[in-house]
Amino acid sequence: MVVGSGIAGLAAAQALADHFDLVLILERDAEPLDGQPRPGVPQGRHPHLLLCGGMNALSTLFPGLVQDLHAAGAVPLDVGRDLQLELPEVGALPRRELGLATFSMTRPLLEQALRRRVTHRGNVEIRYRTRVIGILNAPSDGRVTGVHYQEGLGRYGMTGADLVVDASGWASPTLDWLETNGMTLRQTVVGVDIGYSSAVFAPPTAPDADFVGAATFADAPGSSRSGYVLQAENGSWQVLLVGRGDDRPPTDPRQFIAYAQGLLTPTIADFLARVGPPPHVSCFAFPKSVWRHFRGATRLPRGLLPIGDAICRFNPVYGQGMSVAAQEAVLLRDLLERQAGSADPLATLTDQFLAGAERFIETPWAVSTLPDFVYPQTKGERPARLEEELQQQAALRRQALVDPDACRLLSEVHHLLKPLQALRTAGLVAA
Ligand SMILES: Cc1cc2nc3c(=O)[nH]c(=O)nc-3n(C[C@H](O)[C@H](O)[C@H](O)COP(=O)(O)OP(=O)(O)OC[C@H]3O[C@@H](n4cnc5c(N)ncnc54)[C@H](O)[C@@H]3O)c2cc1C
């Protein structure tokens, strides 16, 4: 059983389908219209970059996905050649073909592609308008036996399962279970207080741009304004403005353009000047990044396994969440394969999975939280050696300006193809 049909839920279902007779996904939303955002994933209205590490993980899980995305109109993206990255102090990094590939597309398109693949499996079923409201466990030994759910606003029901994967984003079923069973959970929280405003430009708007995407990063700590523009399927473009604290990006279309004029470079404002005011602006508030440490003092019952945002919600500015969820699903598949022949394959599954997931999370967590702490108003425990780490990152950016190898390695780490450790081994960051 999988709770939730977001990226983590769909990828997990694909991993499970080789090993279980039936995989049932319970989703609180109604069945979505193809390519449309849906209420259970409000962030889906905003640009979602799939990093190369996530693309690789999804292609491993879903053979044929690359062809599906091509056919659906997703835009191929070589992140070195097609993305213009503009950073404080160094300006625009030189664009170089790095052979690091992904696609640029909307989040609903990616979900649609995964959903089609998953539902073509004979043993996967998605049940919509079904909200999980509790996890059931055997009184004798505590093992998970299924879930308690509600259909829409109506009927309640229970259904059995050997394994419940919590891909609900907020992890409410798992957190409720812990609370009911008197367990406390250790969490690392970084308060970032970020505001998102984004707009979609559909054809016939056809801007003249020599990139597939551009990102202008904030000149911290003086300014918190960042901007992003990304091409998506079928000739559409997405523009995103981000700010912190009181400097929230506006939802009024004309103020949207004015806000973009305060970015580090004119790239996004020039783009908006060419396409005109957006027809509609969507907003989203992201107060904090949260890493839930389900290992340690807490012991999840046998048969309960959180995945994706249920374990860790990253500051979305670095575009990591979907990719980490996909990599975790590959880990789940590998563990299931390894344990398939054992007498009791589920006995240690959750423990091993959480240990492996922690290793995946370390790099994206460090990559995103270190720059957060440049802002004095960021809340949370400041990492030891913060100043030193920040200075090293600044030095790396300067080196990437002139050194293609440094540029590649930085991209590989940011795209979750290599761990942060790779920079240390290469001597680019002090060990
Ligand atoms: C503004 C914003 C921008 C982002 N941009 C990026 C980006 O550029 N790149 C990137 O990789 N990531 C990005 N992310 C992160 C990304 O959205 C998530 O990390 C990713 O979707 C993985 O989430 P998930 O599948 O674990 O959870 P979600 O996507 O939140 O999906 C959870 C699913 O569970 C369902 N559900 C919840 N509770 C229940 C229940 N009790 N019963 C049944 N169903 C339930 C929901 O309806 C939903 O379908 C962004 C996030 C935000 C907030």
Short mmCIF file of C-alpha atoms in Angstrom, two decimals, residues 90-265:
data_model
loop_
_atom_site.label_atom_id
_atom_site.label_comp_id
_atom_site.label_asym_id
_atom_site.label_seq_id
_atom_site.Cartn_x
_atom_site.Cartn_y
_atom_site.Cartn_z
CA VAL A 90 30.89 36.03 -10.56
CA GLY A 91 27.92 36.94 -12.78
CA ALA A 92 26.84 34.47 -15.50
CA LEU A 93 28.76 31.19 -15.53
CA PRO A 94 30.05 30.29 -19.00
CA ARG A 95 27.66 27.89 -20.73
CA ARG A 96 29.44 24.69 -21.62
CA GLU A 97 28.05 21.40 -22.87
CA LEU A 98 28.57 19.03 -19.94
CA GLY A 99 26.54 16.08 -21.19
CA LEU A 100 24.40 16.28 -18.03
CA ALA A 101 20.89 15.81 -19.29
CA THR A 102 17.35 16.14 -18.01
CA PHE A 103 14.04 17.58 -19.24
CA SER A 104 12.33 20.85 -18.55
CA MET A 105 8.58 20.45 -18.06
CA THR A 106 5.77 21.21 -15.65
CA ARG A 107 5.30 19.10 -12.58
CA PRO A 108 1.84 17.87 -13.75
CA LEU A 109 3.38 16.58 -16.99
CA LEU A 110 5.98 14.54 -15.12
CA GLU A 111 3.33 13.14 -12.78
CA GLN A 112 1.13 12.25 -15.73
CA ALA A 113 3.98 10.36 -17.42
CA LEU A 114 4.77 8.38 -14.25
CA ARG A 115 1.09 7.73 -13.53
CA ARG A 116 0.57 6.27 -17.01
CA ARG A 117 3.53 3.95 -16.63
CA VAL A 118 2.45 2.82 -13.17
CA THR A 119 -1.18 2.20 -14.04
CA HIS A 120 -0.15 0.12 -17.06
CA ARG A 121 1.29 -2.39 -14.65
CA GLY A 122 -1.30 -5.12 -14.16
CA ASN A 123 -0.87 -5.17 -10.38
CA VAL A 124 -1.02 -1.45 -9.47
CA GLU A 125 -4.28 0.29 -8.70
CA ILE A 126 -4.84 3.94 -7.73
CA ARG A 127 -7.90 4.61 -5.59
CA TYR A 128 -8.79 8.32 -5.72
CA ARG A 129 -10.76 10.39 -3.20
CA THR A 130 -9.44 8.10 -0.51
CA ARG A 131 -7.73 9.76 2.41
CA VAL A 132 -5.73 7.64 4.83
CA ILE A 133 -6.66 8.62 8.37
CA GLY A 134 -4.79 6.04 10.40
CA ILE A 135 -2.32 3.21 10.34
CA LEU A 136 -3.48 -0.13 11.70
CA ASN A 137 -1.18 -2.42 13.59
CA ALA A 138 -1.43 -5.82 15.27
CA PRO A 139 -1.81 -5.49 19.04
CA SER A 140 0.33 -8.62 19.58
CA ASP A 141 3.59 -7.53 17.97
CA GLY A 142 2.94 -3.99 16.69
CA ARG A 143 3.50 -4.83 13.04
CA VAL A 144 1.56 -2.78 10.51
CA THR A 145 -1.48 -4.56 9.12
CA GLY A 146 -3.09 -1.90 6.92
CA VAL A 147 -4.77 1.49 7.01
CA HIS A 148 -7.98 3.18 7.98
CA TYR A 149 -9.35 5.55 5.32
CA GLN A 150 -12.23 7.82 4.39
CA GLU A 151 -13.69 8.09 0.89
CA GLY A 152 -14.32 11.75 0.05
CA LEU A 153 -16.47 13.10 2.87
CA GLY A 154 -18.33 9.82 3.13
CA ARG A 155 -17.72 6.20 3.93
CA TYR A 156 -14.95 4.99 6.24
CA GLY A 157 -13.13 1.75 5.58
CA MET A 158 -10.12 -0.38 6.41
CA THR A 159 -7.87 -2.32 4.13
CA GLY A 160 -5.01 -4.71 4.88
CA ALA A 161 -1.41 -4.52 3.68
CA ASP A 162 1.93 -6.14 4.48
CA LEU A 163 3.77 -2.90 3.84
CA VAL A 164 2.53 0.71 4.05
CA VAL A 165 4.71 3.28 2.28
CA ASP A 166 3.90 6.78 3.53
CA ALA A 167 4.38 9.07 0.52
CA SER A 168 1.88 11.62 1.80
CA GLY A 169 4.30 14.57 1.74
CA TRP A 170 3.47 15.76 5.24
CA ALA A 171 3.80 12.26 6.76
CA SER A 172 0.59 12.76 8.74
CA PRO A 173 -0.21 9.01 8.96
CA THR A 174 3.26 8.21 10.31
CA LEU A 175 3.36 11.21 12.66
CA ASP A 176 -0.09 10.34 14.02
CA TRP A 177 1.03 6.76 14.60
CA LEU A 178 4.10 7.94 16.53
CA GLU A 179 2.03 10.29 18.65
CA THR A 180 -0.61 7.67 19.42
CA ASN A 181 2.15 5.31 20.48
CA GLY A 182 3.80 7.90 22.72
CA MET A 183 6.94 8.32 20.64
CA THR A 184 8.76 11.55 20.02
CA LEU A 185 10.52 12.36 16.80
CA ARG A 186 13.77 14.26 16.40
CA GLN A 187 13.59 16.80 13.57
CA THR A 188 16.08 19.27 12.15
CA VAL A 189 14.27 22.46 11.20
CA VAL A 190 15.61 25.46 9.27
CA GLY A 191 13.21 28.42 9.23
CA VAL A 192 13.60 30.18 5.86
CA ASP A 193 10.31 32.09 5.49
CA ILE A 194 10.29 32.01 1.69
CA GLY A 195 7.60 33.36 -0.62
CA TYR A 196 7.08 32.06 -4.18
CA SER A 197 5.20 33.80 -7.00
CA SER A 198 5.07 32.27 -10.44
CA ALA A 199 3.36 32.68 -13.76
CA VAL A 200 2.89 30.58 -16.89
CA PHE A 201 3.05 32.05 -20.38
CA ALA A 202 1.34 29.87 -22.96
CA PRO A 203 1.59 30.16 -26.76
CA PRO A 204 1.19 32.27 -28.82
CA THR A 205 3.52 34.17 -26.46
CA ALA A 206 6.87 33.28 -27.98
CA PRO A 207 9.81 35.02 -26.31
CA ASP A 208 13.10 35.25 -28.09
CA ALA A 209 15.46 33.50 -25.65
CA ASP A 210 18.77 31.78 -26.28
CA PHE A 211 18.36 29.51 -23.23
CA VAL A 212 15.96 26.81 -22.09
CA GLY A 213 16.21 28.20 -18.59
CA ALA A 214 17.85 30.98 -16.60
CA ALA A 215 18.35 31.36 -12.86
CA THR A 216 19.39 34.58 -11.17
CA PHE A 217 20.45 33.95 -7.59
CA ALA A 218 20.06 36.46 -4.79
CA ASP A 219 22.93 38.65 -3.69
CA ALA A 220 22.77 37.55 -0.07
CA PRO A 221 22.43 38.78 2.58
CA GLY A 222 21.62 42.24 1.17
CA SER A 223 18.86 40.93 -1.09
CA SER A 224 16.77 37.77 -0.95
CA ARG A 225 15.34 38.10 -4.45
CA SER A 226 15.92 35.25 -6.90
CA GLY A 227 14.30 34.70 -10.28
CA TYR A 228 13.92 31.76 -12.62
CA VAL A 229 12.58 31.30 -16.10
CA LEU A 230 12.10 27.83 -17.57
CA GLN A 231 10.70 26.61 -20.84
CA ALA A 232 8.15 23.83 -20.47
CA GLU A 233 6.13 21.55 -22.73
CA ASN A 234 4.22 22.73 -25.79
CA GLY A 235 5.93 26.09 -26.10
CA SER A 236 4.97 27.34 -22.64
CA TRP A 237 7.29 29.22 -20.27
CA GLN A 238 7.26 29.51 -16.49
CA VAL A 239 8.63 32.46 -14.56
CA LEU A 240 9.25 32.27 -10.82
CA LEU A 241 10.18 35.02 -8.37
CA VAL A 242 11.32 34.20 -4.84
CA GLY A 243 11.91 36.39 -1.79
CA ARG A 244 12.24 36.05 1.98
CA GLY A 245 10.61 37.60 5.01
CA ASP A 246 8.98 40.94 4.25
CA ASP A 247 10.35 41.07 0.71
CA ARG A 248 7.68 38.68 -0.61
CA PRO A 249 7.20 38.57 -4.39
CA PRO A 250 3.85 40.06 -5.42
CA THR A 251 0.83 38.39 -6.96
CA ASP A 252 -0.28 41.48 -8.88
CA PRO A 253 0.84 41.00 -12.52
CA ARG A 254 2.26 44.53 -12.93
CA GLN A 255 4.09 44.49 -9.60
CA PHE A 256 5.47 41.11 -10.64
CA ILE A 257 7.47 42.84 -13.37
CA ALA A 258 8.56 45.63 -11.03
CA TYR A 259 9.81 43.07 -8.48
CA ALA A 260 11.87 41.32 -11.19
CA GLN A 261 13.59 44.62 -11.91
CA GLY A 262 15.18 44.35 -8.44
CA LEU A 263 17.01 41.10 -9.26
CA LEU A 264 20.79 40.85 -9.52
CA THR A 265 20.74 40.95 -13.34
#
